[in-house]
Amino acid sequence: QVQLVESGGGSVQAGGSLRLSCVSSDHTTSNYCMGWFRESPGKGREGVAGIDSLGKASYSDAVQGRFIISRDRATNTLYLQMNSLTPEDTAMYYCATDWGLGLARIKYGNLGCGMDYSGKGTLVTISS
């Protein structure tokens, strides 16, 4: 079983930036599609940003141009750089990975990925 641990959430004012991190317990997650999704009351789940095994990234329309997803294979870490934050970005942010199990799927913009494991999330709160 893969463990994913997110960090980096917090409270910032609108216009600010945050960088989320997600450390995987298994280095082979770098061979799979990984991504970030968020959940907030009344909005449900939204696939925010995903990156495939080749490093190609895809973003939802809501964050395109403001968020950047990246991965460091050496440290088994997935990042989400979030810029120009707005109160609409307030949510619990989760890291997820495909593992080839076919348990669930999610779309990050135009990128569809399996979602077999996810972390416990990190809270992002943006004030106006």
PDB file of C-alpha atoms in Angstrom:
ATOM      1  CA  GLN A   1       0.000   0.000   0.000  1.00  0.00           C
ATOM      2  CA  VAL A   2       1.223   3.493  -0.857  1.00  0.00           C
ATOM      3  CA  GLN A   3       1.243   6.244   1.748  1.00  0.00           C
ATOM      4  CA  LEU A   4       0.961   9.841   0.585  1.00  0.00           C
ATOM      5  CA  VAL A   5       1.582  12.689   3.024  1.00  0.00           C
ATOM      6  CA  GLU A   6       0.714  16.258   2.104  1.00  0.00           C
ATOM      7  CA  SER A   7       2.075  19.419   3.693  1.00  0.00           C
ATOM      8  CA  GLY A   8       2.363  23.120   2.998  1.00  0.00           C
ATOM      9  CA  GLY A   9      -1.195  24.276   3.473  1.00  0.00           C
ATOM     10  CA  GLY A  10      -2.037  27.353   5.480  1.00  0.00           C
ATOM     11  CA  SER A  11      -3.814  30.677   5.558  1.00  0.00           C
ATOM     12  CA  VAL A  12      -2.777  33.498   3.250  1.00  0.00           C
ATOM     13  CA  GLN A  13      -4.333  36.634   1.846  1.00  0.00           C
ATOM     14  CA  ALA A  14      -5.668  36.878  -1.673  1.00  0.00           C
ATOM     15  CA  GLY A  15      -2.876  37.389  -4.163  1.00  0.00           C
ATOM     16  CA  GLY A  16      -0.433  35.343  -2.136  1.00  0.00           C
ATOM     17  CA  SER A  17       1.286  32.053  -2.877  1.00  0.00           C
ATOM     18  CA  LEU A  18       1.693  28.653  -1.287  1.00  0.00           C
ATOM     19  CA  ARG A  19       3.614  25.533  -2.227  1.00  0.00           C
ATOM     20  CA  LEU A  20       2.148  22.183  -1.362  1.00  0.00           C
ATOM     21  CA  SER A  21       4.256  19.043  -1.088  1.00  0.00           C
ATOM     22  CA  CYS A  22       3.311  15.392  -1.184  1.00  0.00           C
ATOM     23  CA  VAL A  23       5.792  12.705  -0.209  1.00  0.00           C
ATOM     24  CA  SER A  24       5.185   9.162  -1.394  1.00  0.00           C
ATOM     25  CA  SER A  25       6.282   6.093   0.558  1.00  0.00           C
ATOM     26  CA  ASP A  26       7.036   4.248  -2.674  1.00  0.00           C
ATOM     27  CA  HIS A  27       9.455   5.518  -5.303  1.00  0.00           C
ATOM     28  CA  THR A  28       7.610   3.726  -8.085  1.00  0.00           C
ATOM     29  CA  THR A  29       4.790   6.269  -7.927  1.00  0.00           C
ATOM     30  CA  SER A  30       7.035   8.332 -10.195  1.00  0.00           C
ATOM     31  CA  ASN A  31       6.125   5.856 -12.932  1.00  0.00           C
ATOM     32  CA  TYR A  32       2.461   6.701 -12.637  1.00  0.00           C
ATOM     33  CA  CYS A  33       0.161   9.623 -13.140  1.00  0.00           C
ATOM     34  CA  MET A  34      -0.127  11.725  -9.998  1.00  0.00           C
ATOM     35  CA  GLY A  35      -2.047  14.842  -9.184  1.00  0.00           C
ATOM     36  CA  TRP A  36      -3.775  17.176  -6.808  1.00  0.00           C
ATOM     37  CA  PHE A  37      -7.483  17.485  -6.229  1.00  0.00           C
ATOM     38  CA  ARG A  38      -9.416  19.703  -3.859  1.00  0.00           C
ATOM     39  CA  GLU A  39     -12.672  19.504  -2.008  1.00  0.00           C
ATOM     40  CA  SER A  40     -14.731  22.254  -0.446  1.00  0.00           C
ATOM     41  CA  PRO A  41     -18.290  22.476   0.897  1.00  0.00           C
ATOM     42  CA  GLY A  42     -20.783  23.010  -1.866  1.00  0.00           C
ATOM     43  CA  LYS A  43     -18.252  22.502  -4.672  1.00  0.00           C
ATOM     44  CA  GLY A  44     -17.469  18.841  -4.447  1.00  0.00           C
ATOM     45  CA  ARG A  45     -14.254  17.349  -5.801  1.00  0.00           C
ATOM     46  CA  GLU A  46     -12.184  19.087  -8.450  1.00  0.00           C
ATOM     47  CA  GLY A  47      -9.109  17.686 -10.137  1.00  0.00           C
ATOM     48  CA  VAL A  48      -6.778  20.671 -10.025  1.00  0.00           C
ATOM     49  CA  ALA A  49      -3.525  19.536 -11.611  1.00  0.00           C
ATOM     50  CA  GLY A  50      -2.060  16.268 -12.815  1.00  0.00           C
ATOM     51  CA  ILE A  51       1.230  15.067 -14.229  1.00  0.00           C
ATOM     52  CA  ASP A  52       1.704  11.896 -16.227  1.00  0.00           C
ATOM     53  CA  SER A  53       4.618   9.463 -16.150  1.00  0.00           C
ATOM     54  CA  LEU A  54       6.384  11.426 -18.888  1.00  0.00           C
ATOM     55  CA  GLY A  55       6.104  14.684 -17.006  1.00  0.00           C
ATOM     56  CA  LYS A  56       3.320  16.214 -19.037  1.00  0.00           C
ATOM     57  CA  ALA A  57       1.116  18.443 -16.898  1.00  0.00           C
ATOM     58  CA  SER A  58      -2.535  19.348 -17.184  1.00  0.00           C
ATOM     59  CA  TYR A  59      -4.635  21.809 -15.224  1.00  0.00           C
ATOM     60  CA  SER A  60      -8.246  22.628 -14.598  1.00  0.00           C
ATOM     61  CA  ASP A  61      -9.505  25.833 -16.183  1.00  0.00           C
ATOM     62  CA  ALA A  62      -9.871  27.387 -12.743  1.00  0.00           C
ATOM     63  CA  VAL A  63      -6.137  27.217 -12.002  1.00  0.00           C
ATOM     64  CA  GLN A  64      -4.548  27.260 -15.455  1.00  0.00           C
ATOM     65  CA  GLY A  65      -1.824  29.893 -15.533  1.00  0.00           C
ATOM     66  CA  ARG A  66      -1.669  30.236 -11.737  1.00  0.00           C
ATOM     67  CA  PHE A  67      -0.699  26.778 -10.459  1.00  0.00           C
ATOM     68  CA  ILE A  68       2.307  24.659 -11.421  1.00  0.00           C
ATOM     69  CA  ILE A  69       2.642  20.969 -10.709  1.00  0.00           C
ATOM     70  CA  SER A  70       6.020  19.266 -10.593  1.00  0.00           C
ATOM     71  CA  ARG A  71       7.655  16.131  -9.271  1.00  0.00           C
ATOM     72  CA  ASP A  72      11.057  15.282  -7.868  1.00  0.00           C
ATOM     73  CA  ARG A  73      11.784  11.640  -8.597  1.00  0.00           C
ATOM     74  CA  ALA A  74      14.858  11.629  -6.366  1.00  0.00           C
ATOM     75  CA  THR A  75      12.818  12.411  -3.261  1.00  0.00           C
ATOM     76  CA  ASN A  76       9.483  10.872  -4.311  1.00  0.00           C
ATOM     77  CA  THR A  77       7.843  14.263  -3.882  1.00  0.00           C
ATOM     78  CA  LEU A  78       5.026  15.899  -5.796  1.00  0.00           C
ATOM     79  CA  TYR A  79       4.649  19.667  -5.610  1.00  0.00           C
ATOM     80  CA  LEU A  80       1.946  22.190  -6.341  1.00  0.00           C
ATOM     81  CA  GLN A  81       3.048  25.807  -6.595  1.00  0.00           C
ATOM     82  CA  MET A  82      -0.012  27.993  -6.184  1.00  0.00           C
ATOM     83  CA  ASN A  83       0.179  31.670  -7.155  1.00  0.00           C
ATOM     84  CA  SER A  84      -2.295  34.546  -7.328  1.00  0.00           C
ATOM     85  CA  LEU A  85      -4.535  32.793  -4.860  1.00  0.00           C
ATOM     86  CA  THR A  86      -8.144  33.853  -4.445  1.00  0.00           C
ATOM     87  CA  PRO A  87     -10.787  32.998  -1.846  1.00  0.00           C
ATOM     88  CA  GLU A  88     -12.236  30.596  -4.442  1.00  0.00           C
ATOM     89  CA  ASP A  89      -9.124  28.453  -3.960  1.00  0.00           C
ATOM     90  CA  THR A  90     -10.019  27.790  -0.326  1.00  0.00           C
ATOM     91  CA  ALA A  91     -10.332  24.021   0.059  1.00  0.00           C
ATOM     92  CA  MET A  92      -8.781  20.861   1.409  1.00  0.00           C
ATOM     93  CA  TYR A  93      -6.102  19.799  -1.049  1.00  0.00           C
ATOM     94  CA  TYR A  94      -5.257  16.145  -1.564  1.00  0.00           C
ATOM     95  CA  CYS A  95      -2.487  14.347  -3.400  1.00  0.00           C
ATOM     96  CA  ALA A  96      -3.406  11.235  -5.363  1.00  0.00           C
ATOM     97  CA  THR A  97      -1.645   8.601  -7.404  1.00  0.00           C
ATOM     98  CA  ASP A  98      -2.513   5.978  -9.935  1.00  0.00           C
ATOM     99  CA  TRP A  99      -1.200   2.515  -9.059  1.00  0.00           C
ATOM    100  CA  GLY A 100      -2.708   0.483 -11.813  1.00  0.00           C
ATOM    101  CA  LEU A 101      -5.424  -0.918  -9.570  1.00  0.00           C
ATOM    102  CA  GLY A 102      -8.356   0.689 -11.373  1.00  0.00           C
ATOM    103  CA  LEU A 103     -10.099   1.652  -8.134  1.00  0.00           C
ATOM    104  CA  ALA A 104     -11.175   5.093  -9.277  1.00  0.00           C
ATOM    105  CA  ARG A 105     -10.450   7.704 -11.904  1.00  0.00           C
ATOM    106  CA  ILE A 106     -10.185  11.475 -11.944  1.00  0.00           C
ATOM    107  CA  LYS A 107      -9.665  14.139 -14.563  1.00  0.00           C
ATOM    108  CA  TYR A 108      -7.098  16.872 -14.188  1.00  0.00           C
ATOM    109  CA  GLY A 109      -8.000  19.221 -17.003  1.00  0.00           C
ATOM    110  CA  ASN A 110      -7.590  17.090 -20.145  1.00  0.00           C
ATOM    111  CA  LEU A 111      -5.626  14.372 -18.369  1.00  0.00           C
ATOM    112  CA  GLY A 112      -7.506  11.343 -17.087  1.00  0.00           C
ATOM    113  CA  CYS A 113      -5.717   9.325 -14.408  1.00  0.00           C
ATOM    114  CA  GLY A 114      -6.336   6.473 -12.083  1.00  0.00           C
ATOM    115  CA  MET A 115      -6.793   7.444  -8.460  1.00  0.00           C
ATOM    116  CA  ASP A 116      -5.903   4.415  -6.376  1.00  0.00           C
ATOM    117  CA  TYR A 117      -4.357   6.135  -3.359  1.00  0.00           C
ATOM    118  CA  SER A 118      -4.711   9.573  -1.827  1.00  0.00           C
ATOM    119  CA  GLY A 119      -3.419  11.339   1.242  1.00  0.00           C
ATOM    120  CA  LYS A 120      -5.250  12.864   4.180  1.00  0.00           C
ATOM    121  CA  GLY A 121      -5.073  16.365   2.761  1.00  0.00           C
ATOM    122  CA  THR A 122      -3.799  19.784   3.717  1.00  0.00           C
ATOM    123  CA  LEU A 123      -6.065  22.790   4.279  1.00  0.00           C
ATOM    124  CA  VAL A 124      -5.669  25.958   2.243  1.00  0.00           C
ATOM    125  CA  THR A 125      -7.550  29.059   3.375  1.00  0.00           C
ATOM    126  CA  ILE A 126      -7.453  32.279   1.377  1.00  0.00           C
ATOM    127  CA  SER A 127      -8.815  35.470   2.884  1.00  0.00           C
ATOM    128  CA  SER A 128      -9.930  38.504   0.905  1.00  0.00           C
TER     129      SER A 128
END
